[in-house]
Tab-separated table of C-alpha atoms and ligand atoms in Angstrom:
chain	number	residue	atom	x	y	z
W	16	UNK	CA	0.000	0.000	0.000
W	17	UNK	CA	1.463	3.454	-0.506
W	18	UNK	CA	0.122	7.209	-0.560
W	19	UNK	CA	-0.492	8.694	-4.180
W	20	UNK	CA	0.496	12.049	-4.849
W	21	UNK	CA	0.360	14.256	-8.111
W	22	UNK	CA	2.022	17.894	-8.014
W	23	UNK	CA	1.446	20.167	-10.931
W	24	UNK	CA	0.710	17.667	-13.373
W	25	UNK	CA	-0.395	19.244	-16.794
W	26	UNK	CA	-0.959	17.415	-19.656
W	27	UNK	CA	-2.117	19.335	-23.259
W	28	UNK	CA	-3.221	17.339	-26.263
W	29	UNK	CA	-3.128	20.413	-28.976
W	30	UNK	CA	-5.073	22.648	-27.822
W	31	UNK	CA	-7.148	20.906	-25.253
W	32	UNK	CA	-5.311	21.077	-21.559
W	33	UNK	CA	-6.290	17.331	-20.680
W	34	UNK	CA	-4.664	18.106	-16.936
W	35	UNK	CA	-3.903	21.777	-15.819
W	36	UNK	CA	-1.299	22.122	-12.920
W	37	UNK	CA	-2.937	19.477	-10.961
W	38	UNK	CA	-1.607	18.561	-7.066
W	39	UNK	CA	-3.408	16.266	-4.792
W	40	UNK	CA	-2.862	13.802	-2.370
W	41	UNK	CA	-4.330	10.327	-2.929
W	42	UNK	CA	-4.321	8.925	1.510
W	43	UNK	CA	-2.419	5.645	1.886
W	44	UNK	CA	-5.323	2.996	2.071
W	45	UNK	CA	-8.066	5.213	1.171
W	46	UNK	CA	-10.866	5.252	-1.332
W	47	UNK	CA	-10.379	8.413	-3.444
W	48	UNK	CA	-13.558	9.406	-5.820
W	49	UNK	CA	-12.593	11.417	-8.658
W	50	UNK	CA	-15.433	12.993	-10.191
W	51	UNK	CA	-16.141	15.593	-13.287
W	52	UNK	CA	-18.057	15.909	-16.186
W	53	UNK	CA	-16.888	13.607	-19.610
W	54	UNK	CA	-13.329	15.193	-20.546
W	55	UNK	CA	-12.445	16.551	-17.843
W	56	UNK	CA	-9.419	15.053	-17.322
W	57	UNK	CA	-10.241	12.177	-15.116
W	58	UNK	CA	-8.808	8.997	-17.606
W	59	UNK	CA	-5.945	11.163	-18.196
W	60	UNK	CA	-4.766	11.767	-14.503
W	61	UNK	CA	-5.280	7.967	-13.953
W	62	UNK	CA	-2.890	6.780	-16.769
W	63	UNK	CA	-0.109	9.635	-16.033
W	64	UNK	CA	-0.219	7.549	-12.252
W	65	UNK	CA	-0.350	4.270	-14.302
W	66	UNK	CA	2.621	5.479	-16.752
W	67	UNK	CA	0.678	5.454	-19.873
W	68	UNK	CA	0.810	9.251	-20.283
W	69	UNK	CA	3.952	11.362	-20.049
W	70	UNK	CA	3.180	14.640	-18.521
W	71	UNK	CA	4.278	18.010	-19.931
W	72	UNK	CA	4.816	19.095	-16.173
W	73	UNK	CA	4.750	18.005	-12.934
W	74	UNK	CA	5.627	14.562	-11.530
W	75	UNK	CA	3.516	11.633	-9.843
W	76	UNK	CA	4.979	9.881	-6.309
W	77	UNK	CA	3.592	6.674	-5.045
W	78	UNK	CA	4.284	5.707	-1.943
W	79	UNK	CA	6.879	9.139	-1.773
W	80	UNK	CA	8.811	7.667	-4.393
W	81	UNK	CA	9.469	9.852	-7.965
W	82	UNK	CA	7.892	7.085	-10.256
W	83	UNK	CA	8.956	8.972	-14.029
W	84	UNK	CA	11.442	6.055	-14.279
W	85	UNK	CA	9.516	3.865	-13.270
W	86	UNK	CA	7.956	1.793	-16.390
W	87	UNK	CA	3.998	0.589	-16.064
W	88	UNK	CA	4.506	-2.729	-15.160
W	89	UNK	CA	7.248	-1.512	-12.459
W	90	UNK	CA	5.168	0.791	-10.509
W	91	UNK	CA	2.388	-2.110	-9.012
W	92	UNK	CA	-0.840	-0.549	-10.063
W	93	UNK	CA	-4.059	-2.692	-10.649
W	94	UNK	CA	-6.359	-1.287	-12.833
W	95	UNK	CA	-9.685	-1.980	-14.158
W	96	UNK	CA	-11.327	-0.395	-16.627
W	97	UNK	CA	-15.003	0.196	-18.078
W	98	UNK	CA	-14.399	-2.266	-21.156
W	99	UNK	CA	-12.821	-5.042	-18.916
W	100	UNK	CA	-11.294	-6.244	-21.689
W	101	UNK	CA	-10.863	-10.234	-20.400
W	102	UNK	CA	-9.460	-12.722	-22.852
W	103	UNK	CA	-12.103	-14.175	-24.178
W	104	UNK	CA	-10.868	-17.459	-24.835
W	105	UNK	CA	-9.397	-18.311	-21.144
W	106	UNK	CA	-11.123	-19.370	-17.938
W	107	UNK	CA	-12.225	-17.291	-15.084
W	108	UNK	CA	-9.418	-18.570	-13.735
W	109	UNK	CA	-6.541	-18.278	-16.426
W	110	UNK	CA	-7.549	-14.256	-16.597
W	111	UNK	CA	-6.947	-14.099	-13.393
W	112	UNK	CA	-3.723	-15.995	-13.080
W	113	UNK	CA	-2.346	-14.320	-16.409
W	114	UNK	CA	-0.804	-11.551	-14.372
W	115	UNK	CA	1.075	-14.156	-12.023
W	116	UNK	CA	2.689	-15.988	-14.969
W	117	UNK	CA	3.774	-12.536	-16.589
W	118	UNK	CA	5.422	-12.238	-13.385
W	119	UNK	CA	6.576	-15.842	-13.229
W	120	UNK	CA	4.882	-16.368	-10.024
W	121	UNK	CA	5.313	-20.133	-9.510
W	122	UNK	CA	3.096	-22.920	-8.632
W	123	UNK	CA	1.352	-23.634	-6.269
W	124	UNK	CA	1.728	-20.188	-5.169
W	125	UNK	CA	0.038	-18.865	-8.136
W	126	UNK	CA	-3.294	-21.548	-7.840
W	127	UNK	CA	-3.568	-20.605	-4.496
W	128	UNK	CA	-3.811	-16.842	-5.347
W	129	UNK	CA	-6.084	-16.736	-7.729
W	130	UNK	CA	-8.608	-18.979	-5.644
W	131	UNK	CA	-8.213	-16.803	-2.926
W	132	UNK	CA	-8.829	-13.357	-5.700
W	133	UNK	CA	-11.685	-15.099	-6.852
W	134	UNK	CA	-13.269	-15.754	-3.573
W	135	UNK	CA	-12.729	-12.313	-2.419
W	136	UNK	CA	-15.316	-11.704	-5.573
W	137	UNK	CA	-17.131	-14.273	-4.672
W	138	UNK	CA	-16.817	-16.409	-8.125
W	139	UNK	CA	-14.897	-19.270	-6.869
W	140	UNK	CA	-17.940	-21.434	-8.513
W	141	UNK	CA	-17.416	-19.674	-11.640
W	142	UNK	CA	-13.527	-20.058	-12.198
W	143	UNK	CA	-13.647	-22.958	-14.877
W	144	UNK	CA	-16.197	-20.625	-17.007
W	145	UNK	CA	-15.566	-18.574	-20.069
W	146	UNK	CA	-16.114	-14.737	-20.160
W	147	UNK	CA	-19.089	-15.361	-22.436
W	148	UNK	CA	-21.135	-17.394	-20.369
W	149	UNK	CA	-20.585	-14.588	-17.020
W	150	UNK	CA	-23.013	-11.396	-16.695
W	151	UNK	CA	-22.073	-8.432	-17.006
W	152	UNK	CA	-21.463	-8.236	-13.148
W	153	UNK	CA	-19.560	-11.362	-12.800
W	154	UNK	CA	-16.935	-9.643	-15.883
W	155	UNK	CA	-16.534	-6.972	-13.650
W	156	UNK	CA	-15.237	-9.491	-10.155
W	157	UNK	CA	-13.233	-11.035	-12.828
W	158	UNK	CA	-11.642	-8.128	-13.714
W	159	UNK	CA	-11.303	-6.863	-9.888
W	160	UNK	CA	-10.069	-10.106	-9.314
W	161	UNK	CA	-7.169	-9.919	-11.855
W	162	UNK	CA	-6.384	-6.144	-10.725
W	163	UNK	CA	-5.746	-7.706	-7.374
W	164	UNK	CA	-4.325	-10.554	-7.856
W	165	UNK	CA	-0.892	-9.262	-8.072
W	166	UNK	CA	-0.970	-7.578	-5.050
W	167	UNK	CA	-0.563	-3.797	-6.330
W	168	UNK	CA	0.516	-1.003	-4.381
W	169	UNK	CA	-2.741	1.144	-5.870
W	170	UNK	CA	-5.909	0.291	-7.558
W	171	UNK	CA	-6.887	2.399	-10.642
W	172	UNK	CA	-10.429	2.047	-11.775
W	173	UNK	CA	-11.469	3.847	-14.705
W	174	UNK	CA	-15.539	4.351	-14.194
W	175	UNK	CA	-16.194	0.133	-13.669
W	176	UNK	CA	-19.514	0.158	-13.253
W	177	UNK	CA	-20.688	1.873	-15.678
W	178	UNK	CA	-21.822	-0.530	-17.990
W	179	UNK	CA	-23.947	-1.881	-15.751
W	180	UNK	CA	-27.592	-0.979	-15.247
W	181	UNK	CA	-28.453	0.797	-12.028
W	182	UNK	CA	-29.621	-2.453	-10.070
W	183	UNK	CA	-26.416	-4.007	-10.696
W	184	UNK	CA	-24.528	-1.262	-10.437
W	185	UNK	CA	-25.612	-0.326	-7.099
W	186	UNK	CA	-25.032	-3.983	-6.157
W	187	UNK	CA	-21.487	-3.473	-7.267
W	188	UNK	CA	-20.751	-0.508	-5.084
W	189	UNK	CA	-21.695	-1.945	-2.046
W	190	UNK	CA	-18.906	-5.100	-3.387
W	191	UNK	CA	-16.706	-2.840	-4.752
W	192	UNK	CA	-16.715	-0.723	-0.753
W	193	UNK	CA	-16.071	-4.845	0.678
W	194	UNK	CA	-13.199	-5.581	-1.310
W	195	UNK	CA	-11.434	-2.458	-1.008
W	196	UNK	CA	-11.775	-2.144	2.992
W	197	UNK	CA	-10.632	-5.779	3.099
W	198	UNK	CA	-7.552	-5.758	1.000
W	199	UNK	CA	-7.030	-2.085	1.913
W	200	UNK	CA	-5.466	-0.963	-1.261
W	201	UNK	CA	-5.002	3.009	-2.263
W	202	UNK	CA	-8.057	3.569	-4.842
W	203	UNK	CA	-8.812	6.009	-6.659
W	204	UNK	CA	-11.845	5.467	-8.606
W	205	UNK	CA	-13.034	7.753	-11.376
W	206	UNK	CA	-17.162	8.154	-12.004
W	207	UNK	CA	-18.895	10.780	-13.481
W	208	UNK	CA	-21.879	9.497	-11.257
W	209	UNK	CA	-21.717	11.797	-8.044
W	210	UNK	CA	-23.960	9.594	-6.266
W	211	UNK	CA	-22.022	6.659	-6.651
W	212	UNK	CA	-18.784	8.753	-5.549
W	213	UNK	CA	-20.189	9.796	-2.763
W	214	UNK	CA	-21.787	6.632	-1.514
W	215	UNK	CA	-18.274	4.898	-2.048
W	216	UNK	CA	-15.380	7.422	-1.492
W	217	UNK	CA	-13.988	8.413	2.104
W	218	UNK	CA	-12.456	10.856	-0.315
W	219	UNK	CA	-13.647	13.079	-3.467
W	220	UNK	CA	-11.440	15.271	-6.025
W	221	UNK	CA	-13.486	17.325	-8.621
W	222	UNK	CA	-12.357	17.949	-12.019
W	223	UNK	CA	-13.291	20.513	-14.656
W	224	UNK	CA	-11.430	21.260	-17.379
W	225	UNK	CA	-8.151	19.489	-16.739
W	226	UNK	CA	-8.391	21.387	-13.398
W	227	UNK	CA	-8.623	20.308	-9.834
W	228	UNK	CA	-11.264	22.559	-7.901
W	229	UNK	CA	-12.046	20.621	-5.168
W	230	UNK	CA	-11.436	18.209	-2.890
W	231	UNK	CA	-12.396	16.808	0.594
W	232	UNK	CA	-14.498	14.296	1.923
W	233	UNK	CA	-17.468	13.795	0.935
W	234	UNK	CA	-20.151	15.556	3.118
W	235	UNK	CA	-17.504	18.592	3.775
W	236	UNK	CA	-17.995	19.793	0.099
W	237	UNK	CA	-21.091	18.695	-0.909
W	238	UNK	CA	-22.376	20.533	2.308
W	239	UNK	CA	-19.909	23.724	1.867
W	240	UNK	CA	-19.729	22.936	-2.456
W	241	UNK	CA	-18.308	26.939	-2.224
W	242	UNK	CA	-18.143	27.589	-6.164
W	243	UNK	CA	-21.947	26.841	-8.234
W	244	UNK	CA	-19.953	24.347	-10.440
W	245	UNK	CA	-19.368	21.814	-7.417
W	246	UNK	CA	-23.038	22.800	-5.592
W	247	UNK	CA	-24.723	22.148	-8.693
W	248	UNK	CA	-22.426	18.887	-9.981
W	249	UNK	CA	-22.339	17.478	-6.233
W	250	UNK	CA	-26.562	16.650	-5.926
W	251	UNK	CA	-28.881	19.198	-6.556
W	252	UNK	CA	-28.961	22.853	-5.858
W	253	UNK	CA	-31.097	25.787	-6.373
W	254	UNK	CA	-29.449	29.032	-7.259
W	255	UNK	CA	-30.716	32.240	-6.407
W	256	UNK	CA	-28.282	35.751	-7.363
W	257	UNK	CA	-28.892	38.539	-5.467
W	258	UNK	CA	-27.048	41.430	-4.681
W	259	UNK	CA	-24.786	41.484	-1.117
W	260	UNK	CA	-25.869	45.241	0.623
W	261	UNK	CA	-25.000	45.674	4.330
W	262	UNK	CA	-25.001	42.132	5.812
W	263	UNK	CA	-27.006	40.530	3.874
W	264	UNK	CA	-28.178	39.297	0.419
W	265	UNK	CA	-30.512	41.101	-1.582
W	266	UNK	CA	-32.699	38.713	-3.897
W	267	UNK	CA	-34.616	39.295	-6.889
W	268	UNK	CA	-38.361	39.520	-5.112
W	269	UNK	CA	-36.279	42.345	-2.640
W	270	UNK	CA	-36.205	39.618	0.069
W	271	UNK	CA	-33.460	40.346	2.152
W	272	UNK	CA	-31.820	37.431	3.583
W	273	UNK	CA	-29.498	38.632	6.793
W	274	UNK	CA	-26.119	36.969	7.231
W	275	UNK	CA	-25.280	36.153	3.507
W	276	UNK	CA	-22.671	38.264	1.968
W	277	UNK	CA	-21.164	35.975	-0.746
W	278	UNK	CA	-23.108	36.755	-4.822
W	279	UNK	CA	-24.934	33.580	-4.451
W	280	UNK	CA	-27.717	31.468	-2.169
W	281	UNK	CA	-27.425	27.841	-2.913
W	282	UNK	CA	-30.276	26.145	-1.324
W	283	UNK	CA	-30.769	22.076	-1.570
W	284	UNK	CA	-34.379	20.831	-2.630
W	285	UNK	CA	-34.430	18.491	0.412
W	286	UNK	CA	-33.416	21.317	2.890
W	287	UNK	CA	-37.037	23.503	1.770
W	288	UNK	CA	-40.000	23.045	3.328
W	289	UNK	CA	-43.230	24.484	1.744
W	290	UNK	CA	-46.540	25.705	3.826
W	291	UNK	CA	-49.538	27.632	3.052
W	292	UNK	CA	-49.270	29.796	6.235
W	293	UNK	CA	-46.154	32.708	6.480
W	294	UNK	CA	-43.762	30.862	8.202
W	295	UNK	CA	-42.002	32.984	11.260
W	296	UNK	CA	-38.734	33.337	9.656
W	297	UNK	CA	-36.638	35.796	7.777
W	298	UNK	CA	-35.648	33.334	5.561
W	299	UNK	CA	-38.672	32.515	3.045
W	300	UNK	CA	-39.791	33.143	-0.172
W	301	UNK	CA	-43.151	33.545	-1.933
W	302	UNK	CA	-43.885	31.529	-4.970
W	303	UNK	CA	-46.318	29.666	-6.805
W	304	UNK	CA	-46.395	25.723	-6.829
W	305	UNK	CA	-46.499	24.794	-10.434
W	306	UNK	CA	-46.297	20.981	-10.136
W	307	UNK	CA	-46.209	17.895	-7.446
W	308	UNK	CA	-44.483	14.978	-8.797
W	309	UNK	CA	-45.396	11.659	-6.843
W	310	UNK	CA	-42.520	9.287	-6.761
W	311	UNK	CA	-43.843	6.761	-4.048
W	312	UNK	CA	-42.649	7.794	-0.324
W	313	UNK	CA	-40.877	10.886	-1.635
W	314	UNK	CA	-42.102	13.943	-3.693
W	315	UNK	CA	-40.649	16.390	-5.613
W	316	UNK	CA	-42.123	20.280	-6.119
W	317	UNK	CA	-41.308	22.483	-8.796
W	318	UNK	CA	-42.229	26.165	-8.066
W	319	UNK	CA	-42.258	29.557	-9.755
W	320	UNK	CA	-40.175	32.157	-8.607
W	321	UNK	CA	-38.750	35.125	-10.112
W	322	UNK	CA	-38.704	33.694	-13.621
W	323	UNK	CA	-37.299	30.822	-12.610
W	324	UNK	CA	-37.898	27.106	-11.095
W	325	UNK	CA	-37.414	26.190	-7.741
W	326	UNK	CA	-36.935	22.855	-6.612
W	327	UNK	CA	-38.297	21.005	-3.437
W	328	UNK	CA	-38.348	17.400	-2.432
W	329	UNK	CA	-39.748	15.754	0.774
W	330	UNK	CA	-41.877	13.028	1.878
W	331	UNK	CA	-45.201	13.037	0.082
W	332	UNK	CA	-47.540	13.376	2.890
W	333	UNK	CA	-45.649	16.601	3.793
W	334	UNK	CA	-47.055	18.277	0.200
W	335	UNK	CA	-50.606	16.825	0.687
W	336	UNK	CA	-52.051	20.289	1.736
W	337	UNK	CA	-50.752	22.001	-1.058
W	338	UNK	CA	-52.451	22.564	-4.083
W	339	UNK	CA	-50.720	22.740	-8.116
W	340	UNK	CA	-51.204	26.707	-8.471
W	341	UNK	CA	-51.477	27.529	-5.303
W	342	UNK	CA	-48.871	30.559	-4.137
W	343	UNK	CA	-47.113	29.378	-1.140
W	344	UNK	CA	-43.558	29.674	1.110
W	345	UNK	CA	-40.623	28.249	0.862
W	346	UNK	CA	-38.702	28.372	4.241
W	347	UNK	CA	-35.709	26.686	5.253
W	348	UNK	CA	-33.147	26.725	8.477
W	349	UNK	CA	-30.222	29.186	8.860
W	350	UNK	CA	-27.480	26.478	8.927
W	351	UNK	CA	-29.177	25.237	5.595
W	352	UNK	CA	-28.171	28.294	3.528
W	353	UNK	CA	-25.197	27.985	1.191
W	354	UNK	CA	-23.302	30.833	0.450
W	355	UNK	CA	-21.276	31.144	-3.074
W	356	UNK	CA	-18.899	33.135	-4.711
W	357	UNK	CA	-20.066	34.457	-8.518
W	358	UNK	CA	-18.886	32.225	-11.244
G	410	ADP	P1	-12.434	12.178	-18.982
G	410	ADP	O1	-11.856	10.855	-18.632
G	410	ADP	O2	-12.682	13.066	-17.794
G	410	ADP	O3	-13.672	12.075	-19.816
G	410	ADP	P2	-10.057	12.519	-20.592
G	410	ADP	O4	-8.934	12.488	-19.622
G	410	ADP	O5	-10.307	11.283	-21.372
G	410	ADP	O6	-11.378	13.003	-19.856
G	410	ADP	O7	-9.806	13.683	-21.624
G	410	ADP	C1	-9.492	15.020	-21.250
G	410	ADP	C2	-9.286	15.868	-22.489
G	410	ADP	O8	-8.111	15.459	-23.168
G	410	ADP	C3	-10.398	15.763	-23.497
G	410	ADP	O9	-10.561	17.021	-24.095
G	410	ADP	C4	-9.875	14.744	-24.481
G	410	ADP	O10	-10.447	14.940	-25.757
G	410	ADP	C5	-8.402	15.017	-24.483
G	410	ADP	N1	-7.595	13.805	-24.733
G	410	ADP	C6	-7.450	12.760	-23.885
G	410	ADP	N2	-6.619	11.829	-24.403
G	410	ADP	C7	-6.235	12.290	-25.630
G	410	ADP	C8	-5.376	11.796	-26.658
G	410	ADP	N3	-4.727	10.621	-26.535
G	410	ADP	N4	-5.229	12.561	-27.747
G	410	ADP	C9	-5.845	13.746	-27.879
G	410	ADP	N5	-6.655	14.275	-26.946
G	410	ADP	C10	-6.858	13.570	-25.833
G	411	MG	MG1	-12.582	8.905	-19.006
């Protein structure tokens, strides 16, 4: 095991900046979610740590160690990627061991750890199978399975799941969380699902534009996102602009909202509550309900304010009152508010 660490890395393809001065820690042990929209950088950062791409700048250390002369297959990574790319014509079994006999691992040694890869992914049943007769989910233990079998230092995986559908995939994560805390490998893990990073990571990193503009763990920034990319990236967020004047935060409607002095209120749909009735605080707004949208225990509102839709989600029964046209309040609690700088 071994701590990951990038510092300055930039990478430019042409004109695109694929990785712009990039530095970041990746914790010994730890389960690192990297996150950001589709070319953003993410496959990039992962194979300059892998070896596969020579940065213009900047240098990767694993485990404190300057790894630029280190070659791929020297610097004991696993990785797994979204096409898991298993030969098609060997077992379960033989994929798994391939990386062993590359690294003339001898028997027994080698039968031994690949049974004990492939019950860590629970296919020891399955290890005398083809590819083609596994599903999609038992491809992706295979290929965990060979990442691991070799005992890296760091596990690379380039969005895994994502070629599964939702049911699976969720499956997967709660796997994927089991296999990492018990062979307690460095991950980093790329998505561009932010609901599967956060569910897995102890960790996040968000990317935009070959940049790096945050990082923490997960409930630190999507509860303080501080810029509108991350608030709006990391769940849901509503955005109201106003105009800071004394201590406060002057919206659109004139509302006044005391203690904000940052450009932007960034408020979460499950964090608003609606009534009929003025609620006692400062901090509400008046707008009309446009639509309820029943989705079994949970509902979502959409509501008119200011030229623009508002977003609310809570259990159902808590909208029953509340009638599709109806003007009503949106209110919400002080330590709820989210305060942004402009874009
Ligand atoms: P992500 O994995 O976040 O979708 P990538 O790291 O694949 O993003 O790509 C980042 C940017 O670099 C994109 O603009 C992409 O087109 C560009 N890029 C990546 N690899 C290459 C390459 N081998 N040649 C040219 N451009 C590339
Ligand atoms: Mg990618």
């Amino acid at each position: 095991m071994a701590e990951v660490r990038v510092e300055a890395l930039t990478k430019t393809y042409g004109a695109a900046k694929a990785l712009d001065d990039v530095t970041l820690a990746f914790p010994d042990g730890g389960f690192f979610g990297l996150l950001g929209p589709s070319g953003s950088g993410k496959t990039t950062l992962l194979r300059a740590i892998a070896g596969f791409v020579t940065p213009d700048r900047g240098r990767v250390l694993i485990g404190g160690q300057p790894v630029e002369n280190v070659a791929v297959e020297d610097r004991e990574i696993g990785m797994v990627f979204q096409s898991y790319a298993l030969f098609p014509n060997m077992t379960v079994a033989e994929n798994v061991a391939f990386g062993l006999e590359v690294r003339r691992v001898p028997q027994p040694d080698r039968a031994r750890r690949v049974a004990e890869a492939l019950d860590l992914v629970q296919l020891g049943a399955l290890a005398a199978r083809k590819p083609h007769q596994l599903s999609g989910g038992q491809r992706q233990r295979v290929a965990m399975a060979r990442a691991i079998v070799t005992r890296p230092r760091v596990l690379l995986l380039d969005e895994p799941l994502s070629a599964l559908d939702k049911a699976l995939r969720v499956e997967m994560q709660v796997e994927l969380k089991r296999i990492q805390r018990e062979v307690g490998i460095t991950t980093i893990f790329v998505t561009h699902d932010q609901e599967e990073a956060l569910v897995l990571s102890d960790h996040i990193g968000i990317l935009k534009d070959g940049r790096l503009i945050r990082h923490g763990p997960p409930r630190q920034v999507y509860n303080d996102p501080q810029d509108a990319f991350t608030a709006r990236f990391l769940g849901e967020a509503n955005l109201l602009s106003g105009t800071p004047e004394g201590q406060g935060l002057r919206l659109a409607d004139g509302t006044l909202i005391p203690g904000l002095t940052r450009p932007i209120l960034a408020l979460r749909p499950e964090h608003l509550t609606l009534s009929a009735t003025t609620p006692e605080t400062p901090l509400r707004l008046r707008a009309r309900l446009r639509q309820k949208i029943f989705a079994g225990a949970m509902g979502t509102c959409l509501l008119d304010w200011q030229g623009q839709t508002i977003k609310a989600t809570g259990r159902d029964a808590d909208f029953a009152a509340l009638d599709e046209g109806q003007e009503v309040w949106i209110g919400w609690a002080p330590d709820r508010m989210i305060a942004l700088a402009g874009d």
